[in-house]
mmCIF file of C-alpha atoms in Angstrom:
data_model
loop_
_atom_site.group_PDB
_atom_site.id
_atom_site.type_symbol
_atom_site.label_atom_id
_atom_site.label_comp_id
_atom_site.label_asym_id
_atom_site.label_seq_id
_atom_site.Cartn_x
_atom_site.Cartn_y
_atom_site.Cartn_z
ATOM 1 C CA MET A 1 136.206 118.992 176.666
ATOM 2 C CA ALA A 2 135.699 119.796 173.711
ATOM 3 C CA THR A 3 134.575 122.903 171.765
ATOM 4 C CA ILE A 4 131.685 123.410 170.000
ATOM 5 C CA VAL A 5 133.216 125.593 166.709
ATOM 6 C CA GLY A 6 129.787 126.461 165.036
ATOM 7 C CA ALA A 7 126.794 125.769 163.262
ATOM 8 C CA ILE A 8 126.806 125.955 159.152
ATOM 9 C CA THR A 9 123.120 124.960 158.216
ATOM 10 C CA THR A 10 122.597 124.490 154.137
ATOM 11 C CA SER A 11 120.559 123.640 151.965
ATOM 12 C CA HIS A 12 121.219 119.947 150.216
ATOM 13 C CA VAL A 13 119.196 119.730 146.331
ATOM 14 C CA PRO A 14 120.263 116.513 145.096
ATOM 15 C CA ALA A 15 121.260 118.828 142.251
ATOM 16 C CA ILE A 16 124.084 120.067 143.678
ATOM 17 C CA GLY A 17 125.711 117.232 144.041
ATOM 18 C CA GLY A 18 125.258 116.313 140.445
ATOM 19 C CA ALA A 19 126.884 120.219 139.625
ATOM 20 C CA ILE A 20 130.461 119.625 141.619
ATOM 21 C CA ALA A 21 130.740 116.148 139.520
ATOM 22 C CA LYS A 22 129.864 117.806 136.406
ATOM 23 C CA LYS A 23 132.014 120.943 137.741
ATOM 24 C CA LEU A 24 129.534 123.373 137.260
ATOM 25 C CA HIS A 25 131.053 126.632 139.714
ATOM 26 C CA GLN A 26 130.837 129.307 136.788
ATOM 27 C CA ASP A 27 128.018 128.268 135.188
ATOM 28 C CA PRO A 28 125.784 131.276 134.762
ATOM 29 C CA TYR A 29 123.009 129.750 136.769
ATOM 30 C CA TRP A 30 125.129 127.999 138.818
ATOM 31 C CA GLN A 31 128.116 131.254 140.277
ATOM 32 C CA PRO A 32 125.130 133.110 142.058
ATOM 33 C CA PHE A 33 125.132 129.692 144.242
ATOM 34 C CA PHE A 34 128.453 128.223 144.343
ATOM 35 C CA ALA A 35 130.097 131.506 145.181
ATOM 36 C CA GLY A 36 128.374 131.594 148.985
ATOM 37 C CA TYR A 37 130.597 128.552 149.586
ATOM 38 C CA PRO A 38 133.926 130.079 150.400
ATOM 39 C CA PRO A 39 133.491 132.359 152.496
ATOM 40 C CA ALA A 40 131.998 129.613 155.010
ATOM 41 C CA ARG A 41 135.371 127.541 154.379
ATOM 42 C CA GLU A 42 137.303 129.896 154.243
ATOM 43 C CA TRP A 43 136.264 130.215 158.700
ATOM 44 C CA LEU A 44 136.625 126.187 158.971
ATOM 45 C CA ALA A 45 140.024 126.621 157.670
ATOM 46 C CA LYS A 46 140.177 128.728 161.079
ATOM 47 C CA ALA A 47 137.947 126.674 162.980
ATOM 48 C CA ARG A 48 139.754 123.831 162.662
ATOM 49 C CA PRO A 49 137.043 120.971 163.514
ATOM 50 C CA ASP A 50 137.869 116.990 164.334
ATOM 51 C CA VAL A 51 134.372 115.684 164.276
ATOM 52 C CA VAL A 52 131.280 116.941 161.781
ATOM 53 C CA VAL A 53 128.055 116.731 164.030
ATOM 54 C CA ALA A 54 124.928 116.672 161.857
ATOM 55 C CA PHE A 55 121.451 116.864 162.056
ATOM 56 C CA TYR A 56 119.613 115.391 158.443
ATOM 57 C CA ASN A 57 117.017 114.141 156.887
ATOM 58 C CA ASP A 58 116.796 111.001 154.642
ATOM 59 C CA HIS A 59 115.045 110.632 151.104
ATOM 60 C CA GLY A 60 115.322 106.468 151.812
ATOM 61 C CA LEU A 61 118.427 105.526 150.939
ATOM 62 C CA GLN A 62 118.639 104.150 154.789
ATOM 63 C CA PHE A 63 114.973 104.371 156.048
ATOM 64 C CA PHE A 64 111.744 103.063 154.333
ATOM 65 C CA LEU A 65 107.847 102.920 155.235
ATOM 66 C CA ASP A 66 109.022 99.566 156.758
ATOM 67 C CA LYS A 67 110.351 101.002 159.936
ATOM 68 C CA MET A 68 111.197 105.065 159.703
ATOM 69 C CA PRO A 69 112.268 106.601 163.454
ATOM 70 C CA THR A 70 112.114 109.257 164.499
ATOM 71 C CA PHE A 71 115.566 110.562 165.811
ATOM 72 C CA ALA A 72 118.303 107.703 164.073
ATOM 73 C CA VAL A 73 121.957 108.315 166.161
ATOM 74 C CA GLY A 74 124.687 106.729 163.820
ATOM 75 C CA ALA A 75 127.168 104.799 166.177
ATOM 76 C CA ALA A 76 128.838 103.209 163.137
ATOM 77 C CA PRO A 77 132.891 103.415 162.679
ATOM 78 C CA GLU A 78 132.253 104.050 159.022
ATOM 79 C CA TYR A 79 129.042 105.299 157.154
ATOM 80 C CA ARG A 80 128.791 105.672 152.890
ATOM 81 C CA HIS A 81 126.603 107.193 150.541
ATOM 82 C CA ALA A 82 125.646 104.785 148.029
ATOM 83 C CA ASP A 83 123.377 104.885 144.598
ATOM 84 C CA GLU A 84 120.244 106.654 145.024
ATOM 85 C CA GLY A 85 118.512 105.767 142.135
ATOM 86 C CA TRP A 86 118.613 109.126 141.066
ATOM 87 C CA GLY A 87 121.838 109.413 139.706
ATOM 88 C CA ILE A 88 124.193 111.662 142.216
ATOM 89 C CA PRO A 89 127.625 109.961 141.961
ATOM 90 C CA THR A 90 127.882 108.476 145.795
ATOM 91 C CA VAL A 91 131.478 109.787 147.947
ATOM 92 C CA ALA A 92 134.043 109.113 149.787
ATOM 93 C CA PRO A 93 133.719 106.854 152.986
ATOM 94 C CA PHE A 94 132.773 109.562 155.647
ATOM 95 C CA ARG A 95 134.877 107.610 159.433
ATOM 96 C CA GLY A 96 132.264 108.217 162.241
ATOM 97 C CA ASP A 97 133.915 108.389 166.082
ATOM 98 C CA PRO A 98 132.410 105.684 168.234
ATOM 99 C CA GLU A 99 133.150 106.548 171.385
ATOM 100 C CA LEU A 100 131.162 109.778 170.719
ATOM 101 C CA SER A 101 128.333 108.404 169.116
ATOM 102 C CA TRP A 102 128.002 106.227 172.152
ATOM 103 C CA HIS A 103 128.592 110.005 174.261
ATOM 104 C CA VAL A 104 126.027 111.590 172.720
ATOM 105 C CA ILE A 105 123.123 108.937 172.670
ATOM 106 C CA GLU A 106 123.804 108.009 176.404
ATOM 107 C CA ARG A 107 123.074 111.810 177.107
ATOM 108 C CA LEU A 108 120.223 111.859 174.449
ATOM 109 C CA ILE A 109 117.904 108.875 176.274
ATOM 110 C CA ALA A 110 119.230 110.289 179.961
ATOM 111 C CA GLU A 111 117.106 113.798 178.895
ATOM 112 C CA GLU A 112 114.128 110.752 177.632
ATOM 113 C CA PHE A 113 115.426 111.340 174.176
ATOM 114 C CA ASP A 114 114.119 107.607 172.650
ATOM 115 C CA LEU A 115 116.705 106.973 170.247
ATOM 116 C CA THR A 116 117.185 104.612 167.594
ATOM 117 C CA THR A 117 120.785 103.458 166.867
ATOM 118 C CA CYS A 118 122.640 102.205 164.029
ATOM 119 C CA GLN A 119 126.180 100.260 163.711
ATOM 120 C CA GLU A 120 125.043 99.970 160.178
ATOM 121 C CA MET A 121 123.504 103.836 158.794
ATOM 122 C CA LEU A 122 123.645 104.600 155.175
ATOM 123 C CA VAL A 123 124.307 108.326 154.648
ATOM 124 C CA ASP A 124 122.687 109.835 151.264
ATOM 125 C CA HIS A 125 122.768 113.223 149.707
ATOM 126 C CA ALA A 126 121.019 115.193 152.367
ATOM 127 C CA PHE A 127 125.055 113.891 154.178
ATOM 128 C CA THR A 128 127.179 114.389 151.346
ATOM 129 C CA VAL A 129 126.441 117.598 149.612
ATOM 130 C CA PRO A 130 126.665 119.812 152.401
ATOM 131 C CA MET A 131 129.792 118.248 153.032
ATOM 132 C CA SER A 132 130.835 118.367 149.825
ATOM 133 C CA LEU A 133 130.058 122.163 149.791
ATOM 134 C CA LEU A 134 132.431 122.517 152.495
ATOM 135 C CA TRP A 135 135.010 120.035 152.066
ATOM 136 C CA PRO A 136 135.787 120.397 147.952
ATOM 137 C CA ASP A 137 138.491 118.418 146.226
ATOM 138 C CA VAL A 138 139.827 115.903 148.933
ATOM 139 C CA ASP A 139 140.405 112.354 148.571
ATOM 140 C CA ALA A 140 139.980 111.765 152.218
ATOM 141 C CA TRP A 141 136.932 113.745 154.352
ATOM 142 C CA PRO A 142 139.242 115.549 157.258
ATOM 143 C CA VAL A 143 136.264 114.976 160.087
ATOM 144 C CA ARG A 144 134.898 112.141 161.483
ATOM 145 C CA VAL A 145 131.001 112.223 161.932
ATOM 146 C CA VAL A 146 127.880 111.462 163.975
ATOM 147 C CA PRO A 147 124.790 112.082 161.953
ATOM 148 C CA ILE A 148 121.576 112.060 163.183
ATOM 149 C CA ALA A 149 118.889 111.454 161.098
ATOM 150 C CA ILE A 150 115.243 113.438 161.982
ATOM 151 C CA ASN A 151 111.700 112.015 159.756
ATOM 152 C CA THR A 152 110.940 114.349 157.572
ATOM 153 C CA VAL A 153 108.815 111.843 155.175
ATOM 154 C CA GLN A 154 106.171 110.710 156.618
ATOM 155 C CA TYR A 155 103.496 112.636 158.821
ATOM 156 C CA PRO A 156 103.918 113.160 161.643
ATOM 157 C CA PHE A 157 107.232 114.808 161.920
ATOM 158 C CA PRO A 158 108.903 116.028 165.739
ATOM 159 C CA SER A 159 107.543 119.627 165.989
ATOM 160 C CA PRO A 160 110.409 122.344 164.970
ATOM 161 C CA ALA A 161 110.652 123.195 169.342
ATOM 162 C CA ARG A 162 111.140 119.321 169.587
ATOM 163 C CA CYS A 163 114.272 119.753 167.132
ATOM 164 C CA PHE A 164 115.265 122.010 168.621
ATOM 165 C CA ARG A 165 115.345 120.636 171.836
ATOM 166 C CA LEU A 166 116.922 117.647 170.523
ATOM 167 C CA GLY A 167 120.399 120.208 169.483
ATOM 168 C CA GLN A 168 120.554 121.830 172.938
ATOM 169 C CA ALA A 169 120.368 118.175 174.028
ATOM 170 C CA VAL A 170 122.789 116.838 171.566
ATOM 171 C CA GLY A 171 124.800 120.549 173.002
ATOM 172 C CA ARG A 172 125.096 119.639 176.535
ATOM 173 C CA ALA A 173 126.572 116.083 175.496
ATOM 174 C CA LEU A 174 129.025 117.319 173.828
ATOM 175 C CA GLU A 175 129.587 120.293 176.211
ATOM 176 C CA ALA A 176 130.362 117.011 178.963
ATOM 177 C CA TRP A 177 132.777 115.461 176.085
ATOM 178 C CA ASP A 178 135.879 114.934 178.257
ATOM 179 C CA ARG A 179 138.002 115.056 175.278
ATOM 180 C CA ASP A 180 139.419 117.504 173.315
ATOM 181 C CA VAL A 181 138.235 117.877 170.058
ATOM 182 C CA ARG A 182 136.710 120.853 168.203
ATOM 183 C CA VAL A 183 133.050 120.124 167.071
ATOM 184 C CA LEU A 184 131.261 121.611 163.636
ATOM 185 C CA VAL A 185 128.041 120.881 164.094
ATOM 186 C CA LEU A 186 125.716 120.700 160.054
ATOM 187 C CA GLY A 187 121.910 121.315 159.891
ATOM 188 C CA THR A 188 121.261 120.257 156.100
ATOM 189 C CA GLY A 189 118.109 120.889 154.210
ATOM 190 C CA GLY A 190 115.809 123.331 153.019
ATOM 191 C CA LEU A 191 114.816 126.896 152.541
ATOM 192 C CA SER A 192 111.455 126.489 151.215
ATOM 193 C CA HIS A 193 110.629 124.723 148.645
ATOM 194 C CA GLN A 194 107.655 121.847 147.029
ATOM 195 C CA LEU A 195 108.476 119.846 145.292
ATOM 196 C CA ASP A 196 105.309 117.316 144.594
ATOM 197 C CA GLY A 197 101.286 118.556 143.843
ATOM 198 C CA GLU A 198 100.489 121.286 142.077
ATOM 199 C CA ARG A 199 101.757 123.914 144.156
ATOM 200 C CA ALA A 200 104.972 122.606 143.274
ATOM 201 C CA GLY A 201 107.392 125.125 142.713
ATOM 202 C CA PHE A 202 106.460 127.038 145.696
ATOM 203 C CA ILE A 203 109.457 128.936 147.172
ATOM 204 C CA ASN A 204 108.524 131.854 150.521
ATOM 205 C CA LYS A 205 111.339 134.069 150.653
ATOM 206 C CA ALA A 206 110.351 136.298 152.884
ATOM 207 C CA PHE A 207 109.927 133.922 155.313
ATOM 208 C CA ASP A 208 112.392 131.908 154.695
ATOM 209 C CA GLN A 209 114.995 135.254 155.319
ATOM 210 C CA MET A 210 112.776 135.666 158.825
ATOM 211 C CA CYS A 211 113.667 132.504 159.464
ATOM 212 C CA MET A 212 117.967 133.028 159.027
ATOM 213 C CA GLU A 213 117.456 135.737 161.204
ATOM 214 C CA LYS A 214 115.919 135.203 164.135
ATOM 215 C CA LEU A 215 117.818 131.463 163.536
ATOM 216 C CA VAL A 216 120.669 133.448 164.585
ATOM 217 C CA ALA A 217 119.733 135.631 168.285
ATOM 218 C CA GLU A 218 116.189 134.312 168.950
ATOM 219 C CA PRO A 219 115.774 130.886 167.879
ATOM 220 C CA GLU A 220 113.263 130.281 170.169
ATOM 221 C CA ALA A 221 111.229 132.427 168.289
ATOM 222 C CA LEU A 222 111.459 130.502 165.551
ATOM 223 C CA THR A 223 110.364 127.184 167.561
ATOM 224 C CA ARG A 224 106.412 128.458 168.370
ATOM 225 C CA TYR A 225 105.644 127.244 164.658
ATOM 226 C CA SER A 226 104.275 124.172 164.871
ATOM 227 C CA THR A 227 104.793 121.516 161.547
ATOM 228 C CA VAL A 228 102.065 122.414 159.284
ATOM 229 C CA ASP A 229 102.709 126.337 160.046
ATOM 230 C CA ILE A 230 105.921 125.678 158.387
ATOM 231 C CA ILE A 231 104.402 123.582 155.458
ATOM 232 C CA ARG A 232 101.836 125.986 154.585
ATOM 233 C CA GLU A 233 104.556 128.318 154.851
ATOM 234 C CA ALA A 234 107.094 127.266 153.400
ATOM 235 C CA GLY A 235 105.795 124.493 151.583
ATOM 236 C CA VAL A 236 106.027 120.132 152.637
ATOM 237 C CA GLN A 237 109.625 120.076 151.678
ATOM 238 C CA GLY A 238 110.377 123.631 153.871
ATOM 239 C CA VAL A 239 109.562 121.166 156.636
ATOM 240 C CA GLU A 240 112.999 120.766 156.593
ATOM 241 C CA PHE A 241 113.446 124.161 158.150
ATOM 242 C CA VAL A 242 113.707 121.667 161.253
ATOM 243 C CA MET A 243 117.376 120.920 160.426
ATOM 244 C CA TRP A 244 118.780 124.547 161.010
ATOM 245 C CA LEU A 245 116.660 124.553 164.114
ATOM 246 C CA ALA A 246 118.517 120.974 166.080
ATOM 247 C CA ALA A 247 121.875 122.902 164.419
ATOM 248 C CA ARG A 248 121.152 125.478 165.728
ATOM 249 C CA GLY A 249 120.447 124.681 169.222
ATOM 250 C CA ALA A 250 123.503 122.852 170.069
ATOM 251 C CA LEU A 251 125.207 125.744 170.239
ATOM 252 C CA THR A 252 125.622 126.465 173.773
ATOM 253 C CA GLY A 253 127.419 129.282 173.774
ATOM 254 C CA THR A 254 127.055 133.252 172.216
ATOM 255 C CA VAL A 255 125.882 133.408 168.637
ATOM 256 C CA ALA A 256 127.362 136.241 165.970
ATOM 257 C CA ARG A 257 125.962 135.247 162.589
ATOM 258 C CA VAL A 258 129.726 134.554 160.774
ATOM 259 C CA HIS A 259 128.044 134.835 156.746
ATOM 260 C CA ALA A 260 124.088 134.309 155.022
ATOM 261 C CA SER A 261 124.079 133.293 152.095
ATOM 262 C CA TYR A 262 120.807 133.388 149.938
ATOM 263 C CA HIS A 263 119.912 132.072 146.124
ATOM 264 C CA ILE A 264 117.492 131.184 144.042
ATOM 265 C CA PRO A 265 116.750 129.073 142.301
ATOM 266 C CA ILE A 266 118.078 125.870 142.781
ATOM 267 C CA SER A 267 115.739 122.864 140.238
ATOM 268 C CA ASN A 268 113.134 123.416 142.480
ATOM 269 C CA THR A 269 114.335 125.118 145.856
ATOM 270 C CA ALA A 270 115.423 128.001 147.946
ATOM 271 C CA ALA A 271 119.157 127.533 148.712
ATOM 272 C CA GLY A 272 120.218 129.378 151.700
ATOM 273 C CA LEU A 273 124.033 128.733 153.723
ATOM 274 C CA LEU A 274 123.889 130.477 156.816
ATOM 275 C CA VAL A 275 127.505 130.183 158.933
ATOM 276 C CA MET A 276 126.397 131.261 162.786
ATOM 277 C CA GLU A 277 130.421 130.542 165.689
ATOM 278 C CA ASN A 278 129.782 129.472 169.201
ATOM 279 C CA ARG A 279 131.524 132.250 171.190
ATOM 280 C CA PRO A 280 131.754 130.412 175.128
ATOM 281 C CA ARG A 281 129.683 132.134 177.673
ATOM 282 C CA GLY A 282 132.077 134.562 179.936
ATOM 283 C CA ALA A 283 133.337 133.488 183.278
ATOM 284 C CA ALA A 284 130.720 135.701 185.165
ATOM 285 C CA GLU A 285 127.761 135.378 182.137
ATOM 286 C CA SER A 286 128.281 131.059 182.623
ATOM 287 C CA ARG A 287 127.605 132.555 186.668
ATOM 288 C CA ALA A 288 124.580 134.999 185.963
ATOM 289 C CA ALA A 289 123.356 131.321 183.719
ATOM 290 C CA ALA A 290 123.632 128.926 186.971
ATOM 291 C CA MET B 1 89.107 107.345 165.343
ATOM 292 C CA ALA B 2 90.244 109.394 162.779
ATOM 293 C CA LEU B 3 94.154 110.924 161.842
ATOM 294 C CA GLU B 4 94.087 114.531 162.413
ATOM 295 C CA LYS B 5 94.733 115.968 160.072
ATOM 296 C CA PRO B 6 95.201 119.962 160.398
ATOM 297 C CA TYR B 7 96.688 120.259 156.830
ATOM 298 C CA LEU B 8 93.510 119.653 154.417
ATOM 299 C CA ASP B 9 93.316 123.483 153.474
ATOM 300 C CA ILE B 10 96.825 124.171 152.116
ATOM 301 C CA PRO B 11 96.042 124.180 148.456
ATOM 302 C CA GLY B 12 97.683 121.620 145.450
ATOM 303 C CA THR B 13 99.129 119.717 148.542
ATOM 304 C CA THR B 14 98.990 116.257 149.425
ATOM 305 C CA ILE B 15 100.902 115.691 153.140
ATOM 306 C CA PHE B 16 102.794 111.847 152.903
ATOM 307 C CA ASP B 17 100.929 110.843 155.860
ATOM 308 C CA ALA B 18 99.892 107.306 157.671
ATOM 309 C CA ASP B 19 96.739 106.630 154.927
ATOM 310 C CA GLN B 20 99.200 107.398 152.320
ATOM 311 C CA ALA B 21 102.404 105.338 153.913
ATOM 312 C CA ARG B 22 99.427 102.453 154.158
ATOM 313 C CA LYS B 23 98.366 103.125 150.516
ATOM 314 C CA GLY B 24 101.346 103.302 149.091
ATOM 315 C CA TYR B 25 103.266 101.069 150.354
ATOM 316 C CA TRP B 26 104.394 98.991 147.949
ATOM 317 C CA LEU B 27 103.913 101.353 144.705
ATOM 318 C CA ASN B 28 106.807 102.749 147.318
ATOM 319 C CA GLN B 29 108.423 99.656 147.528
ATOM 320 C CA PHE B 30 108.873 99.521 144.226
ATOM 321 C CA CYS B 31 110.070 102.846 142.930
ATOM 322 C CA MET B 32 112.582 101.990 145.702
ATOM 323 C CA SER B 33 113.899 99.180 144.209
ATOM 324 C CA LEU B 34 114.423 101.160 141.309
ATOM 325 C CA MET B 35 117.472 102.183 143.285
ATOM 326 C CA LYS B 36 119.286 98.818 142.245
ATOM 327 C CA PRO B 37 120.900 98.794 138.593
ATOM 328 C CA GLU B 38 119.344 95.872 137.493
ATOM 329 C CA ASN B 39 116.005 96.737 138.862
ATOM 330 C CA ARG B 40 116.098 99.483 136.635
ATOM 331 C CA ALA B 41 116.807 97.793 133.465
ATOM 332 C CA ARG B 42 114.653 95.028 134.167
ATOM 333 C CA PHE B 43 111.405 97.873 134.153
ATOM 334 C CA LYS B 44 112.943 99.545 131.396
ATOM 335 C CA ALA B 45 112.858 96.309 129.919
ATOM 336 C CA ASN B 46 109.018 95.311 130.124
ATOM 337 C CA GLU B 47 108.170 97.940 132.672
ATOM 338 C CA ARG B 48 104.255 95.410 132.560
ATOM 339 C CA ALA B 49 105.595 92.301 133.670
ATOM 340 C CA TYR B 50 108.129 94.365 136.031
ATOM 341 C CA LEU B 51 105.342 96.250 137.868
ATOM 342 C CA ASP B 52 103.510 92.959 138.275
ATOM 343 C CA GLU B 53 105.491 91.522 140.334
ATOM 344 C CA TRP B 54 104.568 94.174 143.032
ATOM 345 C CA PRO B 55 101.717 93.658 144.862
ATOM 346 C CA MET B 56 100.571 97.060 143.630
ATOM 347 C CA THR B 57 96.255 98.224 142.713
ATOM 348 C CA GLU B 58 96.263 98.263 139.052
ATOM 349 C CA GLU B 59 95.549 102.383 140.055
ATOM 350 C CA GLN B 60 98.848 102.369 140.839
ATOM 351 C CA LYS B 61 100.836 100.355 137.997
ATOM 352 C CA GLN B 62 98.708 102.387 135.421
ATOM 353 C CA ALA B 63 99.603 106.043 137.310
ATOM 354 C CA VAL B 64 103.124 105.130 136.930
ATOM 355 C CA LEU B 65 103.117 104.118 133.574
ATOM 356 C CA ASP B 66 101.261 107.487 132.154
ATOM 357 C CA ARG B 67 104.124 108.259 135.119
ATOM 358 C CA ASP B 68 101.112 110.838 136.186
ATOM 359 C CA LEU B 69 102.135 112.391 139.088
ATOM 360 C CA ASN B 70 99.416 113.119 140.871
ATOM 361 C CA ARG B 71 97.863 110.021 140.291
ATOM 362 C CA CYS B 72 100.398 108.607 141.968
ATOM 363 C CA ILE B 73 100.739 110.488 145.161
ATOM 364 C CA ALA B 74 97.073 110.040 144.981
ATOM 365 C CA HIS B 75 97.462 106.346 145.192
ATOM 366 C CA GLY B 76 99.743 106.731 148.398
ATOM 367 C CA GLY B 77 103.150 107.805 146.761
ATOM 368 C CA ASN B 78 106.209 110.160 148.156
ATOM 369 C CA ILE B 79 107.697 112.002 145.718
ATOM 370 C CA TYR B 80 111.271 111.292 147.010
ATOM 371 C CA PHE B 81 110.225 107.390 146.470
ATOM 372 C CA LEU B 82 108.568 108.690 142.800
ATOM 373 C CA ALA B 83 111.580 109.748 141.854
ATOM 374 C CA LYS B 84 113.631 107.814 141.255
ATOM 375 C CA ILE B 85 111.152 106.369 138.401
ATOM 376 C CA GLY B 86 111.286 110.300 136.686
ATOM 377 C CA ALA B 87 115.864 109.707 137.594
ATOM 378 C CA THR B 88 114.671 105.777 135.467
ATOM 379 C CA ASP B 89 113.720 107.663 132.967
ATOM 380 C CA GLY B 90 116.640 110.113 133.128
ATOM 381 C CA LYS B 91 114.266 113.285 134.022
ATOM 382 C CA SER B 92 115.579 115.830 136.636
ATOM 383 C CA PHE B 93 113.590 116.642 139.643
ATOM 384 C CA GLN B 94 112.920 119.995 137.938
ATOM 385 C CA GLN B 95 110.902 117.968 135.998
ATOM 386 C CA MET B 96 109.486 116.073 137.972
ATOM 387 C CA ALA B 97 108.199 118.787 140.129
ATOM 388 C CA GLY B 98 106.882 120.608 136.980
ATOM 389 C CA SER B 99 105.304 118.201 135.558
ATOM 390 C CA MET B 100 102.791 117.843 138.300
ATOM 391 C CA THR B 101 101.425 121.344 138.084
ATOM 392 C CA GLY B 102 99.660 121.474 134.995
ATOM 393 C CA MET B 103 102.141 123.509 133.637
ATOM 394 C CA THR B 104 104.960 123.610 130.736
ATOM 395 C CA GLU B 105 108.630 122.292 131.719
ATOM 396 C CA GLN B 106 109.569 125.586 130.357
ATOM 397 C CA GLU B 107 106.950 127.652 132.086
ATOM 398 C CA TYR B 108 108.031 125.940 135.453
ATOM 399 C CA ARG B 109 111.156 126.836 134.709
ATOM 400 C CA ASP B 110 110.534 130.129 133.629
ATOM 401 C CA MET B 111 108.499 130.774 136.930
ATOM 402 C CA MET B 112 111.370 129.006 139.099
ATOM 403 C CA LEU B 113 113.897 131.501 137.570
ATOM 404 C CA HIS B 114 111.674 134.032 138.451
ATOM 405 C CA GLY B 115 111.164 133.260 142.341
ATOM 406 C CA GLY B 116 109.036 130.140 142.670
ATOM 407 C CA ARG B 117 105.288 129.864 142.910
ATOM 408 C CA PRO B 118 103.776 133.154 145.627
ATOM 409 C CA ILE B 119 103.044 132.242 148.692
ATOM 410 C CA GLU B 120 99.905 134.814 147.902
ATOM 411 C CA GLY B 121 97.216 132.681 147.544
ATOM 412 C CA ASN B 122 98.535 128.905 147.992
ATOM 413 C CA ARG B 123 98.294 129.162 152.349
ATOM 414 C CA TYR B 124 94.694 128.181 152.294
ATOM 415 C CA ILE B 125 92.949 127.176 150.357
ATOM 416 C CA GLY B 126 90.368 129.577 148.443
ATOM 417 C CA GLU B 127 92.638 132.234 150.052
ATOM 418 C CA LYS B 128 92.119 135.632 148.146
ATOM 419 C CA LYS B 129 95.127 136.841 146.040
#
């Protein structure tokens, strides 16, 4: 049976990709941001995931306005990054896990999530930047991946509650996966930021910190926010927080916070990082929950 | 029946909704074409001629030529796609975002270094700080 080791949720600002390529880790602007990541990598070294299931949002590398899926699940043997036209260096291709992908797809559709399935899928910085932060300086990625893209480009977006339930369904599917693999769930994006209009530069530290706090032990409280509530409180692109909710939803056990980091600003964004461990519920607890 | 837009009272903000996505379809398609280096080179060599290859409105083309991102957005542009114009020009995302705020590049950068634009007064149009 698959083991869900935990979830890491992190910002994916494209400039981070540039800073990694230019090795700006010790630069005064970047140092406080990069300093947040070694504890996450130390935890990963102990958690030893074989597979990463990642919730992220594509920004126009794979999906455009011609066809815009609300939820798209990768089922490819390999996922490539490509020139996004933003000057971000590309990274090595990622190995997929099509069997696990199709298992997740089957379970999600059985739970009435109507998905787009992708046997070919490019992944953009929202997927690659967090992977590079978690596994820097590798020639080949040490994990297989299952990318799940959620639309946050063209309104209406799926609601925070719906994204959380999608995550929960993914968690159930992973638990039911009859293979001895260790799975890390990744949620990328946020935290508060707005890239466009006269309100650009908008940051809401109090809201971000409340979200990081509640996500661990009472994520349901956050699902009461509507999409527009989050845009109002966290900025237009702050709505990417739904990826964090989906990732947290996939943790089926008792969840403990391992590490957190928060830094303003990276470019236009409040950058957040949260590492949550998923501890299996005890037998007694499982019986009580059943 | 008109679309529901419960976000029109958020100040300084245009939500990229269905109306914007329809209006801006070709403007955003043009932006997407700049993901290819050969298209970036052709655009830079003759911006007007390159824009004329796309079924965009004259207002959209002029907004691109003027690099006026607020106008690009008013005419249906989406910031994620518009960013490919900025990248073609060698501009950072922060420079692009700042250009929409009426602030100088330095003022915007300083605002971000000091915690960004505050929430107070920025939730609702007309809200008191």
